[in-house]
Coordinates of C-alpha atoms in Angstrom, one line a residue:
X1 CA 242.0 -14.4 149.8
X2 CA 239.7 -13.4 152.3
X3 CA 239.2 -9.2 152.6
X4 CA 240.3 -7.7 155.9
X5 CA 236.9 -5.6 157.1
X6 CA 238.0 -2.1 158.1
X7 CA 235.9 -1.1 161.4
X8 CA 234.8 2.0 160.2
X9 CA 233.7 3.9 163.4
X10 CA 237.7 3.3 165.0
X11 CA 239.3 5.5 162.5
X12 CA 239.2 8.4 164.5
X13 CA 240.6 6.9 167.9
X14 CA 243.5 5.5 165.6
X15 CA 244.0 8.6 163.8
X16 CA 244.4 10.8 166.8
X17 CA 246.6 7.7 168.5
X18 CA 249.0 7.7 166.1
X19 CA 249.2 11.8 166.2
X20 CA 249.7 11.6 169.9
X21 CA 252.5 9.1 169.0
X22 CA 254.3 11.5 167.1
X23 CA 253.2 14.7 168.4
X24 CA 252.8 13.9 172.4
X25 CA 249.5 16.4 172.2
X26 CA 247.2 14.5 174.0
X27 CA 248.2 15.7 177.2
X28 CA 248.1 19.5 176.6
X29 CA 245.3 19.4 174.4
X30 CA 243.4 17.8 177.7
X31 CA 244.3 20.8 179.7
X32 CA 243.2 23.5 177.0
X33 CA 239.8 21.4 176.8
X34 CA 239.3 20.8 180.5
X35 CA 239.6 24.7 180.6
X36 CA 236.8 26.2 183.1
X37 CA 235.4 29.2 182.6
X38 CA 233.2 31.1 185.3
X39 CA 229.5 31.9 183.9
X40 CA 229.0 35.8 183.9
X41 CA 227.4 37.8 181.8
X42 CA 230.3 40.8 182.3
X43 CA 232.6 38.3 181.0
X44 CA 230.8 38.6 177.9
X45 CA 232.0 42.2 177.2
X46 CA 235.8 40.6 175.9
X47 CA 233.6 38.2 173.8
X48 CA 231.7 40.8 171.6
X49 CA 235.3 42.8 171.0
X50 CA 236.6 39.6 169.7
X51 CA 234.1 38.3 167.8
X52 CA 233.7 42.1 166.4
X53 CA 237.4 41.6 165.2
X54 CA 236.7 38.3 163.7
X55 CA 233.8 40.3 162.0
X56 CA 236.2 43.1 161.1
X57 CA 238.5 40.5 159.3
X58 CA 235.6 39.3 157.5
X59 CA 234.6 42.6 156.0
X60 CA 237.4 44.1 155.6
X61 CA 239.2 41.0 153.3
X62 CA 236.0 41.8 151.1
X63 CA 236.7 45.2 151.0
X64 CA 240.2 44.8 149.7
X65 CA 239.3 43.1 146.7
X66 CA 237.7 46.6 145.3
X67 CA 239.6 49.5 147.1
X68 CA 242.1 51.2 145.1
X69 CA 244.8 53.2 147.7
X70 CA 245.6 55.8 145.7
X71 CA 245.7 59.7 145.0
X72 CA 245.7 60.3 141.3
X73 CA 242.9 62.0 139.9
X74 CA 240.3 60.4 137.8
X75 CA 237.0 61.3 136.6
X76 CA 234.0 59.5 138.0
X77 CA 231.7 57.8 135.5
X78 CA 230.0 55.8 138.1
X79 CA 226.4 54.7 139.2
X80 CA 225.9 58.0 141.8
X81 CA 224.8 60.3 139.0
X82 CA 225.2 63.9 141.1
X83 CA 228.9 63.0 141.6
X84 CA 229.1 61.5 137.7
X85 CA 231.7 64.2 135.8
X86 CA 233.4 65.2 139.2
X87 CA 236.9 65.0 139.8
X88 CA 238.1 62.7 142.5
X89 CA 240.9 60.9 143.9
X90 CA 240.7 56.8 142.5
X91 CA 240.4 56.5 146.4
X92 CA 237.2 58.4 146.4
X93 CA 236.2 56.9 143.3
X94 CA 236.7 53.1 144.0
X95 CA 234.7 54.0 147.6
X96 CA 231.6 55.2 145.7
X97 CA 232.1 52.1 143.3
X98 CA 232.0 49.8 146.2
X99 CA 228.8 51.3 147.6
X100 CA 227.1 51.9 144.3
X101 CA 228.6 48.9 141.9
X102 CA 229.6 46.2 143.9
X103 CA 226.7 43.8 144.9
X104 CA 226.8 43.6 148.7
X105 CA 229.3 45.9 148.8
X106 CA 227.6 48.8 150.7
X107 CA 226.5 46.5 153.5
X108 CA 229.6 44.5 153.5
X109 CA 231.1 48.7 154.1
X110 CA 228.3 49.7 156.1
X111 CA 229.1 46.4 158.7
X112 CA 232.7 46.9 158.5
X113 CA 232.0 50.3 159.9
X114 CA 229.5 49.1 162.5
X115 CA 231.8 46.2 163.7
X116 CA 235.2 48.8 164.2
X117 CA 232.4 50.6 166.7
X118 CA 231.3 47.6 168.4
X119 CA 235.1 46.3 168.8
X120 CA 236.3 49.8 170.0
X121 CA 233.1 50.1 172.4
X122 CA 233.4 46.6 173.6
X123 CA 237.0 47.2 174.8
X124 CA 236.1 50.7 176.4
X125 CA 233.5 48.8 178.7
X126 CA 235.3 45.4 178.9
X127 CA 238.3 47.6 180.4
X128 CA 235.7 49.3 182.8
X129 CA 235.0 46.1 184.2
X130 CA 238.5 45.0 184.9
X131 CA 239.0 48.4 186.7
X132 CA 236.3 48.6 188.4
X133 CA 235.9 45.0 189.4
X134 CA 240.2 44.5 190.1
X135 CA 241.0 42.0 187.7
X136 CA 244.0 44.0 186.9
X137 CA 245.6 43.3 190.4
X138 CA 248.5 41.1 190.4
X139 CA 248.9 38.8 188.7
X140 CA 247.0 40.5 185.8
X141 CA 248.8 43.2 184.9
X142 CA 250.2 42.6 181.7
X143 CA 247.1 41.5 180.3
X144 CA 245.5 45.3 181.9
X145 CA 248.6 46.7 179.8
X146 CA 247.7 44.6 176.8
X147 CA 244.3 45.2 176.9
X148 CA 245.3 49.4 177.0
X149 CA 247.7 48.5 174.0
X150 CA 244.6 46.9 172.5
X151 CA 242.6 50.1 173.0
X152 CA 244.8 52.3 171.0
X153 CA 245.8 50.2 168.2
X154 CA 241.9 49.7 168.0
X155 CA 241.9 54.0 167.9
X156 CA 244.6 53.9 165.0
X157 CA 243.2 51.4 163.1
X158 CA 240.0 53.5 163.0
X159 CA 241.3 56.5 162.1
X160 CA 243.4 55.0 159.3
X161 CA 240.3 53.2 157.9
X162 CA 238.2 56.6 158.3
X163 CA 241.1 57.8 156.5
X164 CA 241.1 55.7 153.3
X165 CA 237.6 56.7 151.7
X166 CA 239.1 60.4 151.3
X167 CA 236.0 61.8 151.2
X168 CA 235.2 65.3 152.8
X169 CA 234.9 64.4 155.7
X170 CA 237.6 62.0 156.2
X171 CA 240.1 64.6 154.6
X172 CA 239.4 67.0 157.3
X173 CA 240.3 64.8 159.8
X174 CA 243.6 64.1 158.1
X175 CA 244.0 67.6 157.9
X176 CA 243.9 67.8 162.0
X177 CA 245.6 64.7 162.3
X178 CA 248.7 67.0 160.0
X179 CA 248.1 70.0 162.5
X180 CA 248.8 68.2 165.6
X181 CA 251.8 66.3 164.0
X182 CA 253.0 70.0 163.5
X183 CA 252.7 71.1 166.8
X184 CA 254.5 69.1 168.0
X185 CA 257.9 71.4 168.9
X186 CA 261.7 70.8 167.3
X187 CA 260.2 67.6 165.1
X188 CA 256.8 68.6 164.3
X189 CA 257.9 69.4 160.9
X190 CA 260.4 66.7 159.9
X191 CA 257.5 63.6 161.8
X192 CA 254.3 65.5 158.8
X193 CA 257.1 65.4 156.0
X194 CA 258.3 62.3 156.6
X195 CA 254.8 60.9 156.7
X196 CA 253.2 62.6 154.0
X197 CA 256.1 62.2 151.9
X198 CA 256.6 66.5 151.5
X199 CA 253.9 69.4 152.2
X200 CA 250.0 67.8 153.3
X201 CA 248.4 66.0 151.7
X202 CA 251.2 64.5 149.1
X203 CA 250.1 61.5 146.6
X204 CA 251.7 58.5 149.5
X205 CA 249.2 59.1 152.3
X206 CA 246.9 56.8 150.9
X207 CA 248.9 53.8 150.1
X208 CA 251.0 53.8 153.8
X209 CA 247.6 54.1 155.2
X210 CA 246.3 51.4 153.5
X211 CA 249.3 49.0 154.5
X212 CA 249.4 49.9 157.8
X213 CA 245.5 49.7 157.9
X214 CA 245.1 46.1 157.1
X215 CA 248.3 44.2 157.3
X216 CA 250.5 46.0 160.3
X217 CA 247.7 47.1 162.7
X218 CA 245.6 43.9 162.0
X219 CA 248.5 41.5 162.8
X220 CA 249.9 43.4 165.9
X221 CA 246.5 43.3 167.2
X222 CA 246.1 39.5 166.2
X223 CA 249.2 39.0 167.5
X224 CA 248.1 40.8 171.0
X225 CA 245.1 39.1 171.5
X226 CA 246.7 35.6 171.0
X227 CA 248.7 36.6 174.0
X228 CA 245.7 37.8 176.0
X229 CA 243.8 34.4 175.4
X230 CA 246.9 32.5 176.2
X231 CA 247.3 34.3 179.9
X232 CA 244.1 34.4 181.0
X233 CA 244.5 30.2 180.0
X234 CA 247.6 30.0 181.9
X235 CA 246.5 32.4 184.6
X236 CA 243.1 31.3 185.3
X237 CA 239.6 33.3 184.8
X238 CA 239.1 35.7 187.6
X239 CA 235.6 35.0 189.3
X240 CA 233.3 36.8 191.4
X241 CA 232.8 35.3 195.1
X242 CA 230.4 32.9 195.9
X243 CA 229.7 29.3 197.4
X244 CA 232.7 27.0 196.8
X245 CA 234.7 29.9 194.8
X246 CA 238.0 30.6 196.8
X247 CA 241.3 32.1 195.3
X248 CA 242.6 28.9 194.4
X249 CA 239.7 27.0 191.7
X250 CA 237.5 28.0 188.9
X251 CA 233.5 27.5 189.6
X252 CA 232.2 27.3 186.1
X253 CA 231.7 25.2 182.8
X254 CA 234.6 23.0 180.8
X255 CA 235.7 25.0 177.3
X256 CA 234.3 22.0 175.6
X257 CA 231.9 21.1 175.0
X258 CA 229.6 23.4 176.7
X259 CA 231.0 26.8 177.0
X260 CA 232.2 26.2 172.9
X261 CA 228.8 26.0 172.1
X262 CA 227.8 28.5 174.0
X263 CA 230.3 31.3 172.6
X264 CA 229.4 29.7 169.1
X265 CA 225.7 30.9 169.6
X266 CA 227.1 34.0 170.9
X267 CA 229.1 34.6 167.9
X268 CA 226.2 33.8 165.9
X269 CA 224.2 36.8 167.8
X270 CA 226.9 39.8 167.4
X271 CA 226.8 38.9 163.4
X272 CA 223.4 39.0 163.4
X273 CA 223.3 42.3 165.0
X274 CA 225.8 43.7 163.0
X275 CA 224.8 42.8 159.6
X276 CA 220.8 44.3 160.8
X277 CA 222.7 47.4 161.9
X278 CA 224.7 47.1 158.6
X279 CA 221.6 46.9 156.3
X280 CA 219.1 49.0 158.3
X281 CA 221.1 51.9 160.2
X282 CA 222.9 54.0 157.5
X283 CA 226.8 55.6 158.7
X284 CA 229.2 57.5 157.0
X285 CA 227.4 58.3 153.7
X286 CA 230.6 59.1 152.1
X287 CA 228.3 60.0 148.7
X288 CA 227.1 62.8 150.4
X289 CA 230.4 64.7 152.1
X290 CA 232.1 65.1 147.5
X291 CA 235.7 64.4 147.5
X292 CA 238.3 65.8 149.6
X293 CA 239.2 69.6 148.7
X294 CA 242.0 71.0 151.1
X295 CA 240.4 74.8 150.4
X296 CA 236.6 73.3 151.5
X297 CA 235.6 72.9 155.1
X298 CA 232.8 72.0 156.7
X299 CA 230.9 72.9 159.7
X300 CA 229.0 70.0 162.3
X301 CA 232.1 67.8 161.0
X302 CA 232.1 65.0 163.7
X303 CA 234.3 62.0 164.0
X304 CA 233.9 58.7 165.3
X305 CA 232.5 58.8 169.1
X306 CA 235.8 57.7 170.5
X307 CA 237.5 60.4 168.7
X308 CA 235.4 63.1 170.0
X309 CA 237.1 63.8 173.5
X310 CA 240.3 64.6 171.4
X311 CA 238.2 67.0 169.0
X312 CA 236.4 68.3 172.3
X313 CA 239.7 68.9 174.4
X314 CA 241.1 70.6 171.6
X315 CA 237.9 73.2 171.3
X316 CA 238.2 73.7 174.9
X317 CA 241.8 74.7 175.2
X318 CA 242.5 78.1 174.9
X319 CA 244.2 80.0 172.3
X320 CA 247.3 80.0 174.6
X321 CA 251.0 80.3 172.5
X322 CA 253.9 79.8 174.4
X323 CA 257.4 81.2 172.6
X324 CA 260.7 79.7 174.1
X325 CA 264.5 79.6 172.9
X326 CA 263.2 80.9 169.4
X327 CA 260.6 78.0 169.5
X328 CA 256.3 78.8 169.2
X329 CA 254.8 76.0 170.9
X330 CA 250.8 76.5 169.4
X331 CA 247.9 75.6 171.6
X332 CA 247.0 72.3 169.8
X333 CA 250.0 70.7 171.6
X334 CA 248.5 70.5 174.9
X335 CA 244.8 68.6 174.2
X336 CA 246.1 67.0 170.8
X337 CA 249.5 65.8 172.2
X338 CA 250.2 66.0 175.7
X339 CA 246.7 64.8 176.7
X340 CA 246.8 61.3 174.8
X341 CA 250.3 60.8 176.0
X342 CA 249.0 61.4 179.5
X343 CA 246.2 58.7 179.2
X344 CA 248.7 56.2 177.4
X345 CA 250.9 56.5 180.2
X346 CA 249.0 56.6 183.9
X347 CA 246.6 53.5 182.9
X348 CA 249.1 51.1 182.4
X349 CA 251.0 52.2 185.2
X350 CA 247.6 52.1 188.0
X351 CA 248.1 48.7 189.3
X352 CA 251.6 49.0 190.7
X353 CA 250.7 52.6 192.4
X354 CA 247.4 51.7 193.9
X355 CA 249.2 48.2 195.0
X356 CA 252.3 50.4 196.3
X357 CA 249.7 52.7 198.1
X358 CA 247.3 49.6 200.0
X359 CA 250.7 47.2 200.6
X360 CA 248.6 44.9 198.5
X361 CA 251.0 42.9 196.7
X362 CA 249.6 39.2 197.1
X363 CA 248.0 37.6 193.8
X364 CA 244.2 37.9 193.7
X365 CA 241.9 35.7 191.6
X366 CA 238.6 36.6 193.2
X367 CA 236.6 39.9 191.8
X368 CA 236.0 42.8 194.2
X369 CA 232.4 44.3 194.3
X370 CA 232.9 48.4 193.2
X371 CA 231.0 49.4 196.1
X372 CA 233.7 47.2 198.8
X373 CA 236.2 50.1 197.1
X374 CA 235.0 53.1 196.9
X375 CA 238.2 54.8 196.3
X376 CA 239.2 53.1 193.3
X377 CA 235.1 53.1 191.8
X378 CA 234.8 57.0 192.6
X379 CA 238.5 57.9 190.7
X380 CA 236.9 55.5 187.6
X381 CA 233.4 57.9 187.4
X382 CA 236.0 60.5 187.9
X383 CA 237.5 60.2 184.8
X384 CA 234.0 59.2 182.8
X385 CA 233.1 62.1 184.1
X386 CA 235.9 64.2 182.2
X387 CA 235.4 62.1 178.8
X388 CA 232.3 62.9 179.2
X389 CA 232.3 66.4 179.0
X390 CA 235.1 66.2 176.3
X391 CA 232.8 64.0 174.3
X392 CA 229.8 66.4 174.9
X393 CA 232.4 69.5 174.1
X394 CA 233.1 67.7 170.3
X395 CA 229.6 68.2 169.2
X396 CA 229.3 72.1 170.8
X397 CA 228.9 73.5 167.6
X398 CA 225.8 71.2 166.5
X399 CA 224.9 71.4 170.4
X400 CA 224.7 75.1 169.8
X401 CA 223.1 75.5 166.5
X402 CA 220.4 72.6 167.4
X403 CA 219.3 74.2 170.7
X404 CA 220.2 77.8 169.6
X405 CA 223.0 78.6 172.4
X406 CA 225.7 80.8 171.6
X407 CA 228.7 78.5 170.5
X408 CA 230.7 80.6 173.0
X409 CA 228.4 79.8 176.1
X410 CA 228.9 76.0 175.1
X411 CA 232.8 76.7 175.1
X412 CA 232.9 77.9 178.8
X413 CA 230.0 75.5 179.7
X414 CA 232.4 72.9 178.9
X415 CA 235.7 74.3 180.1
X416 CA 233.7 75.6 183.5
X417 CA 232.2 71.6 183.5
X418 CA 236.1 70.1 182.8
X419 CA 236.7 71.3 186.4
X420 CA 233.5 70.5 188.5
X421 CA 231.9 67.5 187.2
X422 CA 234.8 65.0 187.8
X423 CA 235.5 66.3 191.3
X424 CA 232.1 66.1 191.8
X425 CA 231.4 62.8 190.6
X426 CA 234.3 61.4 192.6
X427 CA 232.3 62.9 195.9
X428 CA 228.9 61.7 194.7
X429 CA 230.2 57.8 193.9
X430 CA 232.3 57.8 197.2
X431 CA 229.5 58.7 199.0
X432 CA 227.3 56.5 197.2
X433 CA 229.3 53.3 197.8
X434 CA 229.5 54.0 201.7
X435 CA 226.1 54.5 201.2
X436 CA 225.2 50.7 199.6
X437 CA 228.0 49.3 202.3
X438 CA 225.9 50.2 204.8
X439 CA 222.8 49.0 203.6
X440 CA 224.2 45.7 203.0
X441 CA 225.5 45.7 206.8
X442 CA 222.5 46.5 207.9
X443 CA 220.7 43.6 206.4
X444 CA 223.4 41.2 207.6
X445 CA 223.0 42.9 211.3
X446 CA 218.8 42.9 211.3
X447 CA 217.5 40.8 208.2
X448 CA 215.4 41.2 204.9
X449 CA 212.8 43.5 205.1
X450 CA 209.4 41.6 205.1
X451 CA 207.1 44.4 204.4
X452 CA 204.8 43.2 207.4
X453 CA 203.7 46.0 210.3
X454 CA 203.8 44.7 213.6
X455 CA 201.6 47.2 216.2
X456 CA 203.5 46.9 219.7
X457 CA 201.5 47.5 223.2
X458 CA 202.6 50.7 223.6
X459 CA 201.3 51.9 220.0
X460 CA 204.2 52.2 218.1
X461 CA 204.4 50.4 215.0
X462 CA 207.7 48.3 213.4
X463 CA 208.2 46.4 210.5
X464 CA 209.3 42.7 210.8
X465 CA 212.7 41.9 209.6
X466 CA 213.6 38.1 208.3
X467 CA 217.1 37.5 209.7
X468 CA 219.7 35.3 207.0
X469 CA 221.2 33.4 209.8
X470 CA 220.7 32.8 213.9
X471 CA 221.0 35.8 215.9
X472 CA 222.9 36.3 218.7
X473 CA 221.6 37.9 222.6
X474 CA 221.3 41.3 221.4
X475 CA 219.0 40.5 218.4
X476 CA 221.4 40.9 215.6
X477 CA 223.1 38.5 212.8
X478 CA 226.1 36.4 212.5
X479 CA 226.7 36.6 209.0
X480 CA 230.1 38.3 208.1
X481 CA 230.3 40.3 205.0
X482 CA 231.9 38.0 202.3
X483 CA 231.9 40.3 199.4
X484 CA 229.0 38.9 197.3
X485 CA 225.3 40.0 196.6
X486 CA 223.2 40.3 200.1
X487 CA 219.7 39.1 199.6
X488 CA 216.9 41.9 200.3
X489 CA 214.1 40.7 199.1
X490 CA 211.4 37.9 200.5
X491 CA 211.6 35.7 197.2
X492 CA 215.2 35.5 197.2
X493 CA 215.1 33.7 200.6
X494 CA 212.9 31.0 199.5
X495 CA 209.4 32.6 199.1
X496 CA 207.7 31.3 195.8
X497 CA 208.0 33.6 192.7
X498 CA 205.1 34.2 191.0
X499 CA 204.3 32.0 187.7
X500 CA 205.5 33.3 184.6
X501 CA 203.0 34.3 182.2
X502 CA 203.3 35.5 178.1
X503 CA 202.9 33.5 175.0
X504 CA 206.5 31.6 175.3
X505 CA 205.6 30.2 178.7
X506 CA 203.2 27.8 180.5
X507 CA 201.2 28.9 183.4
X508 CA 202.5 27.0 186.5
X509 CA 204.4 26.7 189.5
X510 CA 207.9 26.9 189.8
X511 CA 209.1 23.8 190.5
X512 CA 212.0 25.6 193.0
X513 CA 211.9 29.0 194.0
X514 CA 214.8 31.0 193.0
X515 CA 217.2 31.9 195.5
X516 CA 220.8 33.5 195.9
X517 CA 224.3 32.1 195.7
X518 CA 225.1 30.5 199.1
X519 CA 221.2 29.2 200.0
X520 CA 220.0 25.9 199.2
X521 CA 217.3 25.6 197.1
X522 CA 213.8 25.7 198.2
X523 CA 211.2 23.0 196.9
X524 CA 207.1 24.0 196.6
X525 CA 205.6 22.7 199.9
X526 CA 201.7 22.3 200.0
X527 CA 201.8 25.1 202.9
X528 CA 203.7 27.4 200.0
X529 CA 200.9 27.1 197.9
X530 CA 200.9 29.8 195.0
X531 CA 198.3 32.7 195.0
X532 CA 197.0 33.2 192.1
X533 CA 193.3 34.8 192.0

């Protein structure tokens, strides 16, 4: 009987038949690969938070295997011998183990810390570029909430993790963390017991952290940014404006296989970083705070940079207590409480007032320049401005001790700042966004500056201007603003570059000058000949 050859190289295309048979994929699978995505290197900020959370996961399964969540004092017989004989909480203890006795564990530590940083920092910008550019306008704006819910969960998974080691350090944070539950009037009380299990710091605290830490904060997140990706695919990628970009398509690259690739790379690059910043830059040397004492405090106790604005409002505020219907409502409730509820809640609410406010309530897909809305760009360095000085007001003590300034001058510097810098940098950006609308009009209405002095008859002098378009009777261009980059230099009209020179390039010509979006490009003409003695 006579074998049947099996062709090999037509398995696949018979294997993914018969799944399309069954499964009917082939159709929506097209439209998920087809996928365009615009080429920006802002777009890139959502990227590094979520390849910072894959990282996150990573480090933070290896870390598991060696923590112990728990309380109960032990003696430490470790590898750290100025801690050896101490007694510690296992928490503590298994921490130092992990640095000191687990190979790779204080770099696998040391990048778990780095990578919560990056993710938190990445979202703090990547939401700076939605507001600023107005990618949250409809019909964005439960991906603008999501990415605020993102934000937060990203602060409480922090602190919980900062939480876990229970090091010095870490334990005074807790510590605050119990005050400002207890500020809080009628259930202050009954929210700290109720956590803690009784009085601070109990023997639970550890354990709930720990569960909420890597299982329930992990998969709300996951579950959040699942949703994200799966809006902007069904909504498409905003885009900034440009030649053959309208409201209605995408100008960019497929998801596959290009853009994969690309954001494979791109992956490949944030490890990289993060494990050098892992092994070379040192952070939280929890060997060097000693366990967790409730009667030991330390001074030029910082936390995490994007907790500092909460430390910083709360030094700030003054020692104001308010007494009402038998109640004392402490100062800590104002900067510690009311102040985060305040920025959970006008953020995700900004889209529908400033829409309410311009009668703007048509979908937008294209990107806004922040200079084209100068309202919206001066209320955002309005509020950097007040992080800012909160931030700066969270390290007054070191501030004050480094530079020698009285630690009460840096108090009223910073409340005196709270209350001019953010008017004033809403004035200065306002201003400063007219500013570049007029300079991009007035290249529009009279051309590029050539840097060439023309002497007329009657003496005077003027420079030549190159104009982007025909001009009309009175001299001036036709060109209407269309909300993209205006071209102001001579080599961005057509004008040769000069050659590249350095060790990773060849010395020669161009073969096409580079140009701006909307302009053709330019080839090399023997009358364009480079200059190059």
């Amino acid at each position: 009987m006579k074998r049947r050859r099996v062709d090999v190289s037509a398995i696949p295309a018979k294997t993914a038949g018969g799944l399309d048979d069954r499964f009917q994929a082939a159709t929506p699978l097209r439209n998920i690969l087809n996928k365009v995505f615009p080429d920006h290197w802002s777009f890139l900020l959502g990227e590094i938070a979520l390849f910072s959370f894959i990282i996150l996961l990573l480090t933070g399964t290896f870390l598991t295997f060696f923590y112990t969540p728990s309380l109960t004092t032990v003696t430490y017989d470790g590898s750290y011998a100025p801690l050896r004989g101490v007694h510690m909480s296992e928490a503590y203890a298994s921490s130092l183990n992990l640095s000191f006795d687990v190979r790779g564990g204080l770099i696998m530590r040391q990048m778990h810390h780095w990578a919560a940083l990056t993710f938190v920092a990445a979202i703090v910008v990547h939401m700076f570029r939605i507001f600023f550019t107005g990618a949250f306008r409809k019909p964005r704006e439960t991906n603008w909430i999501i990415g605020l819910l993102l934000f937060w969960l990203a602060f409480l998974m922090g602190f919980t993790g900062y939480s876990l080691p229970d090091d010095a350090l870490s334990g005074t944070g807790l510590r605050i963390a119990s005050a400002i539950m207890l500020s809080i009037p009628v259930i202050g009380s009954w929210v700290t017991t109720s956590i803690f299990d009784g009085e601070f710091p109990g023997t639970v605290i550890m354990g709930r952290f720990y569960i909420a830490h890597v299982f329930l904060i992990p998969l709300t997140i996951l579950a959040l940014i699942s949703v994200h990706l799966g809006l902007v695919f069904k909504q498409k990628h905003t885009q900034w404006p440009g030649p053959g970009r309208t409201e209605h398509n995408v100008v960019g690259e497929r998801f596959v296989p290009r853009y994969t690739i690309k954001q494979g790379g791109f992956f490949m690059i944030v490890f990289g970083v993060i494990a050098l910043m892992g092994g070379l830059f040192q952070i939280n040397p929890i060997w060097l705070f000693g366990p967790y004492e409730a009667y030991t405090v330390s001074a030029a106790s910082q936390p995490d940079w994007y907790v500092m604005f909460l430390d910083g409002a709360i030094r700030l505020f003054p020692a104001w207590e308010i007494r009402f219907g038998g109640y004392t409502i402490p100062s800590m409730l104002w900067p510690a409480a009311v102040l985060p509820g305040v920025l959970m809640l006008l953020p995700p609410i900004y889209p529908f007032i400033e829409a309410r406010l311009t009668k703007d309530y048509r979908s937008h897909n294209l990107l806004q320049r922040p200079r084209d809305v100068p309202a919206r760009t001066a209320l955002g360095a309005m509020a950097i401005a007040f992080w800012i000085v909160l931030t700066l007001s969270g390290g007054n003590d070191v501030i004050a001790d480094k530079f020698h300034i009285s630690l009460n001058a840096m108090t009223w510097a910073g409340r005196i700042g709270l209350l001019l810098a953010p008017p004033l940098a809403y004035y200065v950006t306002y201003r400063i966004c007219l500013g570049l609308q007029q300079h991009d009009r007035e290249v529009l209405a009279h051309g590029v500056e050539t840097g060439i002095i023309r002497r007329l008859p009657d003496g005077r002098f003027v420079e030549v201007h190159q104009p982007l378009a025909p001009v009309d009777e009175h001299g001036h261009g036709t060109l209407k603003y269309a909300g993209w980059v205006i071209p102001k230099k001579m080599n961005r009209l057509g004008a040769l570059a000069p050659a590249i020179r350095g060790f990773f390039f060849p010395i020669e010509k161009p073969a096409e000058a580079p140009v701006s979006p909307g302009h053709p490009p330019v080839t090399a003409r023997p009358d364009r000949e480079e200059i190059t003695k």
